PDB file of C-alpha atoms in Angstrom:
ATOM      1  CA  MET A  14     115.331-103.729 168.050  1.00 83.00           C
ATOM      2  CA  GLU A  15     116.772-103.619 164.544  1.00 84.00           C
ATOM      3  CA  SER A  16     118.007-100.050 165.028  1.00 86.00           C
ATOM      4  CA  ILE A  17     119.727-101.063 168.281  1.00 86.00           C
ATOM      5  CA  PHE A  18     121.308-104.048 166.534  1.00 85.00           C
ATOM      6  CA  ARG A  19     122.634-101.806 163.747  1.00 86.00           C
ATOM      7  CA  PHE A  20     123.873 -99.219 166.249  1.00 87.00           C
ATOM      8  CA  VAL A  21     125.785-101.903 168.128  1.00 85.00           C
ATOM      9  CA  ALA A  22     127.258-103.155 164.841  1.00 86.00           C
ATOM     10  CA  LYS A  23     128.462 -99.677 163.892  1.00 88.00           C
ATOM     11  CA  ASN A  24     129.982 -99.156 167.344  1.00 86.00           C
ATOM     12  CA  ASN A  25     131.573-102.576 167.766  1.00 86.00           C
ATOM     13  CA  SER A  26     134.255-102.745 170.495  1.00 85.00           C
ATOM     14  CA  GLN A  27     133.475 -99.213 171.694  1.00 86.00           C
ATOM     15  CA  ARG A  28     132.588 -98.097 175.182  1.00 85.00           C
ATOM     16  CA  MET A  29     128.854 -97.797 175.519  1.00 85.00           C
ATOM     17  CA  SER A  30     126.335 -96.058 177.672  1.00 85.00           C
ATOM     18  CA  TYR A  31     122.666 -96.967 177.736  1.00 87.00           C
ATOM     19  CA  TYR A  32     121.897 -93.279 178.198  1.00 88.00           C
ATOM     20  CA  LYS A  33     123.836 -92.234 175.060  1.00 86.00           C
ATOM     21  CA  ILE A  34     122.254 -95.003 172.999  1.00 88.00           C
ATOM     22  CA  SER A  35     118.785 -94.026 174.177  1.00 90.00           C
ATOM     23  CA  ASN A  36     119.419 -90.383 173.268  1.00 90.00           C
ATOM     24  CA  TYR A  37     120.832 -91.281 169.862  1.00 89.00           C
ATOM     25  CA  LEU A  38     117.921 -93.590 168.995  1.00 90.00           C
ATOM     26  CA  ASP A  39     115.318 -91.504 170.844  1.00 90.00           C
ATOM     27  CA  ALA A  40     114.135 -94.503 172.863  1.00 90.00           C
ATOM     28  CA  ASP A  41     113.599 -95.365 176.516  1.00 91.00           C
ATOM     29  CA  LYS A  42     116.785 -96.300 178.409  1.00 90.00           C
ATOM     30  CA  GLU A  43     115.171 -99.334 180.058  1.00 93.00           C
ATOM     31  CA  THR A  44     114.036-100.619 176.665  1.00 91.00           C
ATOM     32  CA  ILE A  45     117.584-100.254 175.342  1.00 91.00           C
ATOM     33  CA  LYS A  46     118.933-102.191 178.332  1.00 91.00           C
ATOM     34  CA  GLN A  47     116.399-104.966 177.822  1.00 93.00           C
ATOM     35  CA  TYR A  48     117.072-105.303 174.075  1.00 92.00           C
ATOM     36  CA  ILE A  49     120.835-105.361 174.558  1.00 90.00           C
ATOM     37  CA  TYR A  50     120.319-108.016 177.215  1.00 92.00           C
ATOM     38  CA  TYR A  51     118.320-110.059 174.659  1.00 93.00           C
ATOM     39  CA  LEU A  52     121.107-109.645 172.092  1.00 90.00           C
ATOM     40  CA  SER A  53     123.613-110.803 174.686  1.00 91.00           C
ATOM     41  CA  GLN A  54     121.542-113.832 175.700  1.00 93.00           C
ATOM     42  CA  SER A  55     121.131-114.851 172.054  1.00 91.00           C
ATOM     43  CA  LEU A  56     124.962-114.774 171.721  1.00 90.00           C
ATOM     44  CA  LEU A  57     124.915-112.079 169.044  1.00 88.00           C
ATOM     45  CA  VAL A  58     126.883-109.625 171.177  1.00 89.00           C
ATOM     46  CA  HIS A  59     129.218-109.905 174.142  1.00 88.00           C
ATOM     47  CA  ILE A  60     129.339-107.242 176.862  1.00 89.00           C
ATOM     48  CA  ILE A  61     132.331-106.798 179.143  1.00 86.00           C
ATOM     49  CA  ASN A  62     133.074-104.391 181.969  1.00 81.00           C
ATOM     50  CA  TYR A  63     135.670-101.736 181.178  1.00 76.00           C
ATOM     51  CA  TYR A  64     137.386 -99.961 184.051  1.00 67.00           C
ATOM     52  CA  THR A  65     138.863 -96.476 183.879  1.00 64.00           C
ATOM     53  CA  LYS A  66     140.506 -94.300 186.472  1.00 65.00           C
ATOM     54  CA  SER A  67     139.669 -90.667 186.662  1.00 61.00           C
ATOM     55  CA  LYS A  68     141.053 -88.113 189.100  1.00 56.00           C
ATOM     56  CA  MET A  69     137.666 -86.503 189.551  1.00 53.00           C
ATOM     57  CA  ILE A  70     135.477 -89.596 189.827  1.00 57.00           C
ATOM     58  CA  GLY A  71     137.854 -92.263 191.071  1.00 50.00           C
ATOM     59  CA  GLU A  72     137.448 -95.683 189.509  1.00 52.00           C
ATOM     60  CA  ARG A  73     134.539 -95.835 187.100  1.00 58.00           C
ATOM     61  CA  LYS A  74     133.055 -98.933 185.514  1.00 68.00           C
ATOM     62  CA  GLU A  75     131.804 -98.716 181.938  1.00 76.00           C
ATOM     63  CA  LYS A  76     130.811-101.379 179.458  1.00 84.00           C
ATOM     64  CA  LYS A  77     132.204-102.369 176.086  1.00 88.00           C
ATOM     65  CA  ILE A  78     130.178-104.277 173.550  1.00 88.00           C
ATOM     66  CA  TYR A  79     131.522-106.720 170.979  1.00 88.00           C
ATOM     67  CA  PHE A  80     129.814-108.427 168.074  1.00 86.00           C
ATOM     68  CA  CYS A  81     130.244-112.208 168.279  1.00 86.00           C
ATOM     69  CA  ASP A  82     129.810-113.009 164.573  1.00 82.00           C
ATOM     70  CA  ILE A  83     132.265-111.150 162.336  1.00 80.00           C
ATOM     71  CA  GLY A  84     130.481-112.266 159.158  1.00 81.00           C
ATOM     72  CA  LEU A  85     127.196-110.793 160.338  1.00 83.00           C
ATOM     73  CA  LEU A  86     129.000-107.646 161.444  1.00 84.00           C
ATOM     74  CA  GLN A  87     130.536-107.175 157.997  1.00 81.00           C
ATOM     75  CA  ALA A  88     127.160-107.797 156.350  1.00 84.00           C
ATOM     76  CA  LEU A  89     125.614-105.021 158.446  1.00 81.00           C
ATOM     77  CA  VAL A  90     128.292-102.334 158.250  1.00 80.00           C
ATOM     78  CA  GLY A  91     130.488-103.436 155.351  1.00 75.00           C
ATOM     79  CA  ARG A  92     134.166-104.159 155.294  1.00 58.00           C
ATOM     80  CA  GLN A  93     136.396-101.550 156.892  1.00 54.00           C
ATOM     81  CA  ASP A  94     139.493-102.216 154.735  1.00 50.00           C
ATOM     82  CA  GLU A  95     137.907-101.338 151.384  1.00 49.00           C
TER      83      GLU A  95
END
């Protein structure tokens, strides 16, 4: 769970895919989904739907993930303006 939490911190406000996260962390996709759900329910992260339009696929729904606590985010990944 800690590695997922750190991955989410490093990729704050980016589009996410459970499949890509599971490949990167070499973990089961369903486990990743469950842990991100736990992080969301504990109000540590916020997940929103992100819509894109593609000529080949049509409208496709992805997710974006945001860290709720900026102080905790900076403690995990450091300040970006240094």
